Coordinates of C-alpha atoms and ligand atoms in Angstrom, one line a residue:
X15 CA -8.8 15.1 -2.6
X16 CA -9.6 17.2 -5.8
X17 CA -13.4 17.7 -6.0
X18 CA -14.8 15.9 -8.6
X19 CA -16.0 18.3 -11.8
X20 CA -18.6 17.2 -13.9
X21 CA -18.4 14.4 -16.0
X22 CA -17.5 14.7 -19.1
X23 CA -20.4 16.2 -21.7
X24 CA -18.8 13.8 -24.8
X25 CA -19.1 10.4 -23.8
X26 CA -20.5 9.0 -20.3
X27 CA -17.5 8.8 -17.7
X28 CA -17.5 7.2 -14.0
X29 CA -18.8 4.0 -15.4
X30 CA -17.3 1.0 -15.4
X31 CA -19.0 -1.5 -17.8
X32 CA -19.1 -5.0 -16.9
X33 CA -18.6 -7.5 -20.3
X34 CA -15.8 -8.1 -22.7
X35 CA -13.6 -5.1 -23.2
X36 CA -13.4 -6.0 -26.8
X37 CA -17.3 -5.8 -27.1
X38 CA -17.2 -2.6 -25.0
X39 CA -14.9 -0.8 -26.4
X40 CA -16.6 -0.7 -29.6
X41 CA -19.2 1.8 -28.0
X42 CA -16.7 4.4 -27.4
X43 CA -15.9 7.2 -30.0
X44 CA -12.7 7.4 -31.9
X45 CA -10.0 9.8 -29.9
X46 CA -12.3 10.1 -26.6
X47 CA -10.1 8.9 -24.1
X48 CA -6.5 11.1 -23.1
X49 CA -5.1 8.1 -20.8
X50 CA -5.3 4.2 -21.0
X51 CA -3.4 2.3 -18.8
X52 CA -4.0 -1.5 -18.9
X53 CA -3.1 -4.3 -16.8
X54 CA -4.3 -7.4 -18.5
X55 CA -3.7 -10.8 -17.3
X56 CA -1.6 -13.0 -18.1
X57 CA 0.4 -16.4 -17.5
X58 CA 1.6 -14.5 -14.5
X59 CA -1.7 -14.1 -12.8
X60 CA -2.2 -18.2 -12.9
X61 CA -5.0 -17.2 -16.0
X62 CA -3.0 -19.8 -17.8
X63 CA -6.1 -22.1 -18.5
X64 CA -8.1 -18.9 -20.4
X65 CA -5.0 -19.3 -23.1
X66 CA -4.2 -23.0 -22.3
X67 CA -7.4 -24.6 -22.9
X68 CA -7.5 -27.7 -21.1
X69 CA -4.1 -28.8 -21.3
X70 CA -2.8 -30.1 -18.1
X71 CA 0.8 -32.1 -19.3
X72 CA 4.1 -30.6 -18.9
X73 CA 4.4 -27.5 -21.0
X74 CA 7.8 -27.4 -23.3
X75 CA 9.2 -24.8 -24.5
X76 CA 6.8 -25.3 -27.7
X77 CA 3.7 -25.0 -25.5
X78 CA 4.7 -21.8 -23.8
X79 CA 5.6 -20.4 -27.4
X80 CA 1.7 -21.4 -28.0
X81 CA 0.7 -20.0 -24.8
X82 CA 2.2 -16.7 -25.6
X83 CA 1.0 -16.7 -29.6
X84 CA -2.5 -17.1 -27.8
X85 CA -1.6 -13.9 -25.3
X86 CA -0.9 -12.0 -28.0
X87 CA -4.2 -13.1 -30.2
X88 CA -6.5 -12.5 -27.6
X89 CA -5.0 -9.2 -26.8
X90 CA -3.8 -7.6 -30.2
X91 CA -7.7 -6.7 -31.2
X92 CA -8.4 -4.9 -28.0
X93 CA -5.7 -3.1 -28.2
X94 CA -6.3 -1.9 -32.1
X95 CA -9.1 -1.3 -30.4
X96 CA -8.0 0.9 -27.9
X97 CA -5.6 2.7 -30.5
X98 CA -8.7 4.0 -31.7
X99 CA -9.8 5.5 -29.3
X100 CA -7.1 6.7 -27.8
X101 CA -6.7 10.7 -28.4
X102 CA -3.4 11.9 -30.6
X103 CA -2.2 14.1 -27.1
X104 CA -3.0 11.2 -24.9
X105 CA -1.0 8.8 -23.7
X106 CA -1.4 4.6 -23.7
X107 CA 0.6 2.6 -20.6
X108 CA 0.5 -1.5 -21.0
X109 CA 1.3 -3.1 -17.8
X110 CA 2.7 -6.7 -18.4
X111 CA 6.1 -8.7 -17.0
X112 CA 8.8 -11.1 -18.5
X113 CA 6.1 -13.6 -19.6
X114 CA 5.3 -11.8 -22.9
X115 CA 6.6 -8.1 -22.5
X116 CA 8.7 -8.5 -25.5
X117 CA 6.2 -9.6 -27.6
X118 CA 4.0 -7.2 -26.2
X119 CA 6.4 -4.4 -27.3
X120 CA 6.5 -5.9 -31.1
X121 CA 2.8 -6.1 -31.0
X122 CA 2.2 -2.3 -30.0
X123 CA 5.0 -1.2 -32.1
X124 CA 2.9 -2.8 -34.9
X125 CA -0.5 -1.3 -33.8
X126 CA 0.4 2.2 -32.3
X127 CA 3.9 2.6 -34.2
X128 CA 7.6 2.6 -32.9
X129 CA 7.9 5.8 -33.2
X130 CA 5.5 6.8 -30.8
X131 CA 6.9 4.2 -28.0
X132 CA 8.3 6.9 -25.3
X133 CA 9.9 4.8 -22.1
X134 CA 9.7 0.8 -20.8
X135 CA 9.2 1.1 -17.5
X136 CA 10.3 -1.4 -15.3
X137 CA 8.4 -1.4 -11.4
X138 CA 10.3 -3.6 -9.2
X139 CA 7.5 -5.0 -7.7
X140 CA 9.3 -6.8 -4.8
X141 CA 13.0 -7.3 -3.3
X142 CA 13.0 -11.3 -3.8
X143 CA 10.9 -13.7 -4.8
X144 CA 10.2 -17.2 -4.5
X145 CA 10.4 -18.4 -7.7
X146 CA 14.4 -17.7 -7.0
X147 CA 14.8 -20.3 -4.4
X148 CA 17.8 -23.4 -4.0
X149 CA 17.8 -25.6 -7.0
X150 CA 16.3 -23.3 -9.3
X151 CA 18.8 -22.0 -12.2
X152 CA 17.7 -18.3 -12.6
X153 CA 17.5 -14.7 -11.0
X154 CA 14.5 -13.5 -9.2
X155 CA 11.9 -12.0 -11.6
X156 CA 11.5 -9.5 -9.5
X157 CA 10.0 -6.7 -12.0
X158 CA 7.0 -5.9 -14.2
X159 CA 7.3 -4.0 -17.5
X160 CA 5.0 -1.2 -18.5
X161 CA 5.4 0.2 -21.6
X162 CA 4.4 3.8 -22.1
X163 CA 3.1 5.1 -26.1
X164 CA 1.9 8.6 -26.9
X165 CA -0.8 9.0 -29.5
X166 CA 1.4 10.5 -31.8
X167 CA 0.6 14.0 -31.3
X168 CA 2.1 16.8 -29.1
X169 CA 1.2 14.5 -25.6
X170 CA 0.9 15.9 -22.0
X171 CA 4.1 15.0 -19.7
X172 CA 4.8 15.8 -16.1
X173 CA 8.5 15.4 -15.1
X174 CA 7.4 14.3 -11.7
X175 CA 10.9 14.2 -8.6
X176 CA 11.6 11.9 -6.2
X177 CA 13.3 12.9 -2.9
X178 CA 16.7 12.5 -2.2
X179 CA 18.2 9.1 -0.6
X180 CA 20.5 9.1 2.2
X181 CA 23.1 8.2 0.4
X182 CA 23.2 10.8 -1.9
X183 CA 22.3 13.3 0.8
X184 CA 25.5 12.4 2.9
X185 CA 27.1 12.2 -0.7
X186 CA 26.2 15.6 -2.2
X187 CA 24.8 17.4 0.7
X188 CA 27.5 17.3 3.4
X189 CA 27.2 21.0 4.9
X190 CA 25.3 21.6 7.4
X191 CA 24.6 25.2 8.6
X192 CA 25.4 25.5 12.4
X193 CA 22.7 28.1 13.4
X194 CA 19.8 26.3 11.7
X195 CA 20.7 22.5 11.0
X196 CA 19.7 23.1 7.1
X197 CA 21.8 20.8 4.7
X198 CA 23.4 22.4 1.6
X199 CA 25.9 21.9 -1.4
X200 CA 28.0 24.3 -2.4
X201 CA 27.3 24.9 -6.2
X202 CA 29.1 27.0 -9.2
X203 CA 28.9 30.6 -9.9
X204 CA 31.0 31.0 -12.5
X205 CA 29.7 31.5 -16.2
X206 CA 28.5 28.2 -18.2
X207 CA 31.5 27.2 -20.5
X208 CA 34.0 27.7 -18.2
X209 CA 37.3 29.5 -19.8
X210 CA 35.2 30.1 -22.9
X211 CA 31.3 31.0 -21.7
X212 CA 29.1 32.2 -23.9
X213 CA 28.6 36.0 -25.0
X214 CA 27.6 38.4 -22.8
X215 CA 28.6 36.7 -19.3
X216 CA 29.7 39.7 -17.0
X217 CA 33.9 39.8 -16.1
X218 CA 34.8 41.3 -13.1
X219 CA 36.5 40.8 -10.0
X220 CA 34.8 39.3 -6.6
X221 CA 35.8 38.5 -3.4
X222 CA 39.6 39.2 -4.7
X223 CA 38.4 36.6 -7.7
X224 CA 38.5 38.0 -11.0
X225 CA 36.5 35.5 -13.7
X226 CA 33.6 35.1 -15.9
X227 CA 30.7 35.0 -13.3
X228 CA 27.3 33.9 -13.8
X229 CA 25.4 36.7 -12.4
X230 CA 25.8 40.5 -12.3
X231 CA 27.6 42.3 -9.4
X232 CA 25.0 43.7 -8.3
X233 CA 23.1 40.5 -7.6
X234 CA 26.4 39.1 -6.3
X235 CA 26.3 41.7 -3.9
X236 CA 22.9 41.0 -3.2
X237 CA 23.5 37.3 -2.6
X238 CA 26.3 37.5 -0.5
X239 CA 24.5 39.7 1.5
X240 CA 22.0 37.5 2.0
X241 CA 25.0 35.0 3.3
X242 CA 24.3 32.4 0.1
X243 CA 27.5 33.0 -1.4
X244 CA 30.4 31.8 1.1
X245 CA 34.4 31.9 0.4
X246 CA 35.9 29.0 2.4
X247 CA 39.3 31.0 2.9
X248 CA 40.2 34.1 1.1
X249 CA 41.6 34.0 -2.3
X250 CA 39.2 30.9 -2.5
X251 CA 36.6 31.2 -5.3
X252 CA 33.3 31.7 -4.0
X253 CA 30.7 29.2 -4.1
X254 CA 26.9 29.5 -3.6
X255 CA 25.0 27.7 -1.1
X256 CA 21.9 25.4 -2.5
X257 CA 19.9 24.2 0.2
X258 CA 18.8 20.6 0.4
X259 CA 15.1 21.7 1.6
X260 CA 14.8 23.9 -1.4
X261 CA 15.4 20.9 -4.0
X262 CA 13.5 19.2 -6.5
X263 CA 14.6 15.7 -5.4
X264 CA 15.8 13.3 -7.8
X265 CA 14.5 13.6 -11.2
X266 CA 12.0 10.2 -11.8
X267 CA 13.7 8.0 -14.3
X268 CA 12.5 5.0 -15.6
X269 CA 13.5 2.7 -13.1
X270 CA 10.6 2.4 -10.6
X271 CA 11.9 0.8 -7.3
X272 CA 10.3 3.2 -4.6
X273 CA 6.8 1.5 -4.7
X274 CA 6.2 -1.9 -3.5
X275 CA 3.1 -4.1 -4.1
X276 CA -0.1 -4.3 -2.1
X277 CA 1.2 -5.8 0.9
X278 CA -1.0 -8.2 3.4
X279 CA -1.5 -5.7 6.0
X280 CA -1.9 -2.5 3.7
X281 CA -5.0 -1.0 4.7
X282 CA -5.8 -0.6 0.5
X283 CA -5.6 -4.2 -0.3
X284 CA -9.0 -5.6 -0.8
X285 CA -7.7 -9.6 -1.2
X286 CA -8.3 -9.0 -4.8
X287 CA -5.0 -11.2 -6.1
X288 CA -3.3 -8.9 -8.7
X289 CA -4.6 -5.7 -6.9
X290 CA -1.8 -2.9 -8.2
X291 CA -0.9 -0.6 -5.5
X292 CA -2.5 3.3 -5.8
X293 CA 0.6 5.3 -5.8
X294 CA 1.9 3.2 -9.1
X295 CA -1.8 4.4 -10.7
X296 CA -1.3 7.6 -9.5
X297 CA 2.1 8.4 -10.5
X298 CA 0.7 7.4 -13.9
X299 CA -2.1 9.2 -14.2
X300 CA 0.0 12.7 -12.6
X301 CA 2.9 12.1 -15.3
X302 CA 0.1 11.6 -18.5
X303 CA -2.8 13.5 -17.3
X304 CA -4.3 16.7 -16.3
X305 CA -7.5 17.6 -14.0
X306 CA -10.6 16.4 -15.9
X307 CA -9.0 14.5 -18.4
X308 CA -10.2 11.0 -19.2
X309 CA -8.6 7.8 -17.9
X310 CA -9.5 4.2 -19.2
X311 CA -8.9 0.8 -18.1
X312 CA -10.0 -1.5 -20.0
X313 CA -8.8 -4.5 -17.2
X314 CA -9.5 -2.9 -14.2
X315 CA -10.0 -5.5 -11.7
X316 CA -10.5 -3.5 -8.2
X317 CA -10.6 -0.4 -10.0
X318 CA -7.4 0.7 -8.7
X319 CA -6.6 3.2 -11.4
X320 CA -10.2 4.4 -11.4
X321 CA -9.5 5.3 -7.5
X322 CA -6.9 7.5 -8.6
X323 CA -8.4 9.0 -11.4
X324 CA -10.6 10.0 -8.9
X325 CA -8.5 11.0 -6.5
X326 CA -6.9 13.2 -8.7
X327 CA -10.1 14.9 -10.1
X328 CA -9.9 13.4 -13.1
X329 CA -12.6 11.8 -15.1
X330 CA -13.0 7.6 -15.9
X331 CA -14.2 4.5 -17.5
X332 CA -13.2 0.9 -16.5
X333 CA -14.4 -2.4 -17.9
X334 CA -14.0 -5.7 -16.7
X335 CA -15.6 -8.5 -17.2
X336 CA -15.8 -10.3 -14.0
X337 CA -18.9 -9.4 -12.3
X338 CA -17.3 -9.9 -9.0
X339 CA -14.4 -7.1 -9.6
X340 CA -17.3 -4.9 -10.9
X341 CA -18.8 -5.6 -7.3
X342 CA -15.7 -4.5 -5.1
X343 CA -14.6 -2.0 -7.3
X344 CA -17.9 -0.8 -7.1
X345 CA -18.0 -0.9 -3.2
X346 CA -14.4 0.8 -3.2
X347 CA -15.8 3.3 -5.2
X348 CA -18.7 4.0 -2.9
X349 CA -16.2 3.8 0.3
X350 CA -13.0 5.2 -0.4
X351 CA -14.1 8.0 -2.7
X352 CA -17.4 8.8 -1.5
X353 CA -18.9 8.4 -4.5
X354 CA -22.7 7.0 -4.5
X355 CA -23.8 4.9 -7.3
X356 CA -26.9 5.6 -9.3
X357 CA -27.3 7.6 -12.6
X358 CA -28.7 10.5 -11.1
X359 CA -25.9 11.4 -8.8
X360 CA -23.3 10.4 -12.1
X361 CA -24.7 13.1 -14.0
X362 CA -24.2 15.7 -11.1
X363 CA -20.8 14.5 -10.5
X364 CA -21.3 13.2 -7.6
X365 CA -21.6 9.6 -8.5
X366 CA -20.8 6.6 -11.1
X367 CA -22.9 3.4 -11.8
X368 CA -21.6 0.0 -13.1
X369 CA -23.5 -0.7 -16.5
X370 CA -24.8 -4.1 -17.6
X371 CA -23.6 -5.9 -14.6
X372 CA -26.4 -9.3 -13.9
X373 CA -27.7 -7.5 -10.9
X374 CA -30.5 -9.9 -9.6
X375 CA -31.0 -13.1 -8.4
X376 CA -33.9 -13.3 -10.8
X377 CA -31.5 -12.5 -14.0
X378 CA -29.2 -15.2 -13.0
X379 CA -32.2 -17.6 -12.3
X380 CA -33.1 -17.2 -16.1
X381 CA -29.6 -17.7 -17.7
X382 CA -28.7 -20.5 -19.8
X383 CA -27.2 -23.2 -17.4
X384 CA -23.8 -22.6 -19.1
X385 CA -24.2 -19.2 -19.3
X386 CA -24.7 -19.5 -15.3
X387 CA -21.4 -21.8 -14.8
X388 CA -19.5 -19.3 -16.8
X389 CA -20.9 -16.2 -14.8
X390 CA -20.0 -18.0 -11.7
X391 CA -17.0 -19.3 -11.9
X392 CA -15.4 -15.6 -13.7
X393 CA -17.4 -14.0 -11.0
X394 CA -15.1 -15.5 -8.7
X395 CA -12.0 -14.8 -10.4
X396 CA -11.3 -18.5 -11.7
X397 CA -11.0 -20.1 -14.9
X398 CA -14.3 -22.0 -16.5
X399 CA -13.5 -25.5 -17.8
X400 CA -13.2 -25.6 -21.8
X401 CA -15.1 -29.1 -21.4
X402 CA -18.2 -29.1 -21.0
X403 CA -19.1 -32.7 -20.9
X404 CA -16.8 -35.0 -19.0
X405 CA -15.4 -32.0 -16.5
X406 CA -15.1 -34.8 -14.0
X407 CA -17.9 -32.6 -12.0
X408 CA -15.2 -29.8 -11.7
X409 CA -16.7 -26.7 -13.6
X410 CA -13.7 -23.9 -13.2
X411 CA -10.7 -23.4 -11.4
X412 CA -9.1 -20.8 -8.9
X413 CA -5.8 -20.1 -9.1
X414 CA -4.3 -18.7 -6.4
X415 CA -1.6 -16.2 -6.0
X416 CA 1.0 -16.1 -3.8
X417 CA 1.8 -19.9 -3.7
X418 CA 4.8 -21.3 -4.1
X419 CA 5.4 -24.0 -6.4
X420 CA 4.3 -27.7 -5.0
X421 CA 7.7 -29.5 -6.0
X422 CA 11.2 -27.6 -5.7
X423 CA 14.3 -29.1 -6.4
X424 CA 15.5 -30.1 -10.2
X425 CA 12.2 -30.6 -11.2
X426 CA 10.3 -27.4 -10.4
X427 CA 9.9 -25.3 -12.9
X428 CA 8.4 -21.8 -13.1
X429 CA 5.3 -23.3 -14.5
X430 CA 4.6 -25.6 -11.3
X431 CA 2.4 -23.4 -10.0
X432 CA -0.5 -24.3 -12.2
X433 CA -0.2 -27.7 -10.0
X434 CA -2.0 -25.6 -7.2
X435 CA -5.1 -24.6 -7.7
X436 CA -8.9 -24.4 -6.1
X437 CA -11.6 -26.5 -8.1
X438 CA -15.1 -24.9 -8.5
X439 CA -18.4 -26.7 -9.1
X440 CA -21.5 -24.5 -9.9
X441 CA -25.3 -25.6 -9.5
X442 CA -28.3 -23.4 -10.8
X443 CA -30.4 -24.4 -8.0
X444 CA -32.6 -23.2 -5.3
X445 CA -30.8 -25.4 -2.6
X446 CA -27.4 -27.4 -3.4
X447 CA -28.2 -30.8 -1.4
X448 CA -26.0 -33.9 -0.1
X449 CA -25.7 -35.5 -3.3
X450 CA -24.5 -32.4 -5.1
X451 CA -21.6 -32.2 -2.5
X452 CA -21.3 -35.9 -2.5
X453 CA -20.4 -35.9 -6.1
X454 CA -18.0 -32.9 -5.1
X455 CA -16.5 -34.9 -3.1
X456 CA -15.6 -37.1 -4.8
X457 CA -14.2 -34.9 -7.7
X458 CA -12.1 -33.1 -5.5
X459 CA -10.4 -36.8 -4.4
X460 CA -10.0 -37.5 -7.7
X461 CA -8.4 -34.5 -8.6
X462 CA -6.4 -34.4 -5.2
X463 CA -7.6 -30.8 -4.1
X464 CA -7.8 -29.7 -0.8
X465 CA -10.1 -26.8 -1.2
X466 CA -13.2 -26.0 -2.9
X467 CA -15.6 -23.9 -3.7
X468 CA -19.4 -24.8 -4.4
X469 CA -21.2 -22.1 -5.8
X470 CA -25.1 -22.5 -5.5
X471 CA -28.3 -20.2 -4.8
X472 CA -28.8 -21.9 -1.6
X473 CA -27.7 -24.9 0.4
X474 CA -29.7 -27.6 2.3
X475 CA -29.0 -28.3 5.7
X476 CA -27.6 -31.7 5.2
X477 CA -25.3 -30.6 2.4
X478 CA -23.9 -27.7 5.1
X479 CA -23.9 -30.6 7.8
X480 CA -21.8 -33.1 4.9
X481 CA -19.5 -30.0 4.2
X482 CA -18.5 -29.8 7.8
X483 CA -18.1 -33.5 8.2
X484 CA -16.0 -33.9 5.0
X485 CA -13.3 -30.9 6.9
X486 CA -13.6 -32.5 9.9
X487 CA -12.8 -35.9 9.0
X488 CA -11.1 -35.6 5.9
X489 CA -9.4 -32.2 6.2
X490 CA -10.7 -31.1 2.8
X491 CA -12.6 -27.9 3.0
X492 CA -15.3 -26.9 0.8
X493 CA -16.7 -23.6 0.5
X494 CA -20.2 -23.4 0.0
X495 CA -21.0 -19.7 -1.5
X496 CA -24.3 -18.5 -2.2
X497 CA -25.3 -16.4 -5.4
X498 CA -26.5 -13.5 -2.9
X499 CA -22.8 -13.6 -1.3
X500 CA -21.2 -12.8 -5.2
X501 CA -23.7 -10.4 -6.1
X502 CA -23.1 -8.5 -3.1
X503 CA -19.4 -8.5 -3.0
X504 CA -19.3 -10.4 0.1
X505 CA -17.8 -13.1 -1.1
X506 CA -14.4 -11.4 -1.6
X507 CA -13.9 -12.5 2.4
X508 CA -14.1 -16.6 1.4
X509 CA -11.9 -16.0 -1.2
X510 CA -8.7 -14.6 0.2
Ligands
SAM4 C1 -4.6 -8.2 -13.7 S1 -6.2 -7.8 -13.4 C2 -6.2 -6.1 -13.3 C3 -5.9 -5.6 -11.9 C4 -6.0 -4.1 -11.7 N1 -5.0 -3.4 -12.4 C5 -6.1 -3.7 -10.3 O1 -5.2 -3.1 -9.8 O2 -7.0 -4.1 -9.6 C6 -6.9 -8.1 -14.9 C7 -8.4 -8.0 -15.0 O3 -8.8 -8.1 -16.4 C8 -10.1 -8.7 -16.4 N2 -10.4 -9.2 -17.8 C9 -9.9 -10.3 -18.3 N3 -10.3 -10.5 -19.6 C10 -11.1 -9.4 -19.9 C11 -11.8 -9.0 -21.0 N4 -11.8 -9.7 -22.1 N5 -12.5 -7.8 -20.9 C12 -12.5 -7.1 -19.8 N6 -11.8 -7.4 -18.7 C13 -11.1 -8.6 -18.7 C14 -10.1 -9.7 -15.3 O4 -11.4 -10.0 -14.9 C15 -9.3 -9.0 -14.3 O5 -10.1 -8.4 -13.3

């Protein structure tokens, strides 16, 4: 790992601010940052209901038109926003998939300008998927869409290589030296252009070949010597020997299909549903950045790209405004990187902190009651209820990822999914107590769910002993979580 170097003496890096980016960003300077990458969510990542409001009725075409205009509402501020500060040599990556990418592209065309789009990249996230499944009447949306901008002025760029597959090994490489195993091609040494090279290619005869070569004799000479120029019979045109060990690799295009996601048993993956795998940030951040540069992420969920920033020595800022991803991004920060939190060690470069993240008990105590529900139910990644009267004693949803659609058949469609979700009720109290979960309950009959979560400061005894019953009998699970088990990340474990 690169050490860290200072941070940055312009504007406060290795923070990651909890709160609306759009509110956030505002604090940064115009041209501060030389990398953004964003991953904002969408449709995709079952956020439906932040764009959907309350609508629960079968969505038409018309609605997901709506649904998208709303996408593209919500997001085209930030990203003016993040135009702004963005630096002319930097470079801007917008993560996003089929739901919206092509309005996306219009949008940023607008904002940043067409000419300074560079590549779409597309990042086959998986081999098959199981929204392509018997009955359904379309291919497997397999792939995301990232679309990469430059600032407009003379930008960083890494050409970064890929190795070699098999089959172009066994296709291009099909020597192999005897004495020491090493594959090779044999490759031209004749003069660029053929019968007509350019000027001042050398003439003269080798091996009993007389031609435009590309080298001098003398370095023929030398080569041959050196037994990389071989003759297969004589007469034969010589031919120089390129070894497959001494090769680049494969020249990265913009087809990405050599990184798949954050798998169930990866030893990265956190449980954090639309956790993007490393190696995607840090092929990124290698291609647009250099050591000590600045990288932002103005959606960074788990802090993925902030990990390899870091990694890569190069400096950060992240905002997001779910306290809970503050709280594991803070505690893969601390773990993975080494990094120890507090403003003291920040300024040494040895550290970060997480700014204007509710960090007591006591702050939460004095919230607003809605301001409370709110916290809570974005603190656990779900969706607060638009309604605040009526909610049927249902105050946010989960959505989660990974499931299938309920129905199949004619009738699913790829919007089925939003039939599955977990409901979430909130209480601002000391203890949650049997009635509380008795009106739960009932809520989660109503609404046919067959998990729960019940956030609360504390639970009573008989609501813990009615929670067990209420599994035991009626198979429905509820999941009480205490405000201590948010704050201090470990409520990640319920979750997944
Ligand atoms: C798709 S996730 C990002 C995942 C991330 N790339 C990773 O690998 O962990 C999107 C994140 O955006 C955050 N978010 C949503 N709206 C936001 C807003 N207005 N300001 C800041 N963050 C926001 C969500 O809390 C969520 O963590």
């Amino acid at each position: 790992m690169t050490p860290p170097g200072k941070p940055s003496a312009l504007i406060d890096t290795r923070v990651v601010y909890c709160g609306d980016n759009l509110e956030q960003l505002t604090k940064l300077p115009d041209e501060c940052v030389d990398l953004i990458y964003i991953d904002p969510p969408f449709n995709s990542n079952r956020n439906y209901e932040v764009f959907w409001g309350e609508k629960k009725e079968l969505r038409s075409f018309d609605d997901r038109h709506e649904s998208t205009q709303a996408y593209i509402d919500f997001m085209r501020p930030r990203c003016v926003e993040l135009a702004r500060v963005l630096k002319k040599t930097g470079s801007f990556y917008y993560h996003c998939d089929w739901h919206a990418s092509h309005y996306v592209k219009v949008m940023l065309d607008q904002i940043l300008g067409e000419e300074k789009f560079i590549n779409e990249i597309i990042w086959k996230r998986q081999s098959a998927h199981n929204d392509a499944k018997q009955g359904s009447k379309h291919l497997g949306r397999v792939h995301d869409s990232i679309f990469l901008y430059s600032g407009g002025g003379d930008y960083y760029f890494k050409h970064l290589y890929t190795p070699y597959n098999a089959e172009y090994i066994e296709k291009f490489y099909k020597n192999v030296e005897p004495e020491t195993g090493r594959r090779y091609q044999l490759g031209d040494l004749g003069a660029p252009g053929g019968a007509a090279p350019s000027k001042g290619n050398p003439h003269y005869e080798f091996l009993g070949v007389t031609r435009y070569w590309r080298y001098s004799k003398e370095n023929m000479q030398k080569l041959y010597e050196e037994g990389l120029i071989v003759q297969a019979k004589p007469g034969a045109v010589p031919r120089f020997k390129r070894y497959l060990d001494e090769g680049k690799g494969v020249p990265l295009g913009s087809v990405w299909d050599d990184i798949g996601p954050v798998q169930g048993q990866a030893t990265e993956r956190l449980g954090y549903p639309t956790q993007k795998p490393l190696k995607l940030l840090e092929r990124i951040i290698e291609i647009s950045s250099q050591p000590n540069d600045i990288v932002l992420d103005a959606f960074c969920g788990c802090g993925t790209a902030l990990v390899a920033a870091q990694n890569l020595g190069r400096q950060w800022i992240g905002i997001d405004i779910s306290p809970t991803s503050c709280v594991v991004m803070a505690k893969r920060l601390r773990d993975i990187c080494k990094l120890r939190e507090g403003e003291h060690q920040r300024l040494r470069g040895k550290g970060f902190m997480v700014r204007e993240l509710p960090t007591t008990e006591k702050q939460l105590r004095e919230l607003p009651p809605f301001e409370f529900e709110n916290w809570a139910v974005l603190a656990l990644g779900g969706i607060k209820n638009k309604a605040q009267v009526g909610d049927m004693g249902i105050d946010g949803r989960i959505f989660p990822v990974g499931s299938g659609p309920e129905t199949s058949g004619k009738d699913a469609g790829e919007l089925d999914f939003m039939d599955e979700w977990y409901p979430v009720q909130v209480k601002q109290k000391e203890k949650a107590g049997r009635p509380d979960i008795d009106n739960f309950e009932a809520a989660m009959m109503r609404a046919k769910r067959k998990r729960g979560y019940f956030v609360s400061f504390g639970f009573t005894g008989d609501a813990i002993d009615e929670i067990r019953r209420f599994k035991r009998e009626e198979n429905i699970h509820i999941i009480p979580v205490t405000v201590e088990e948010i704050l201090d990340g470990s409520v990640i474990d319920k979750l997944i």
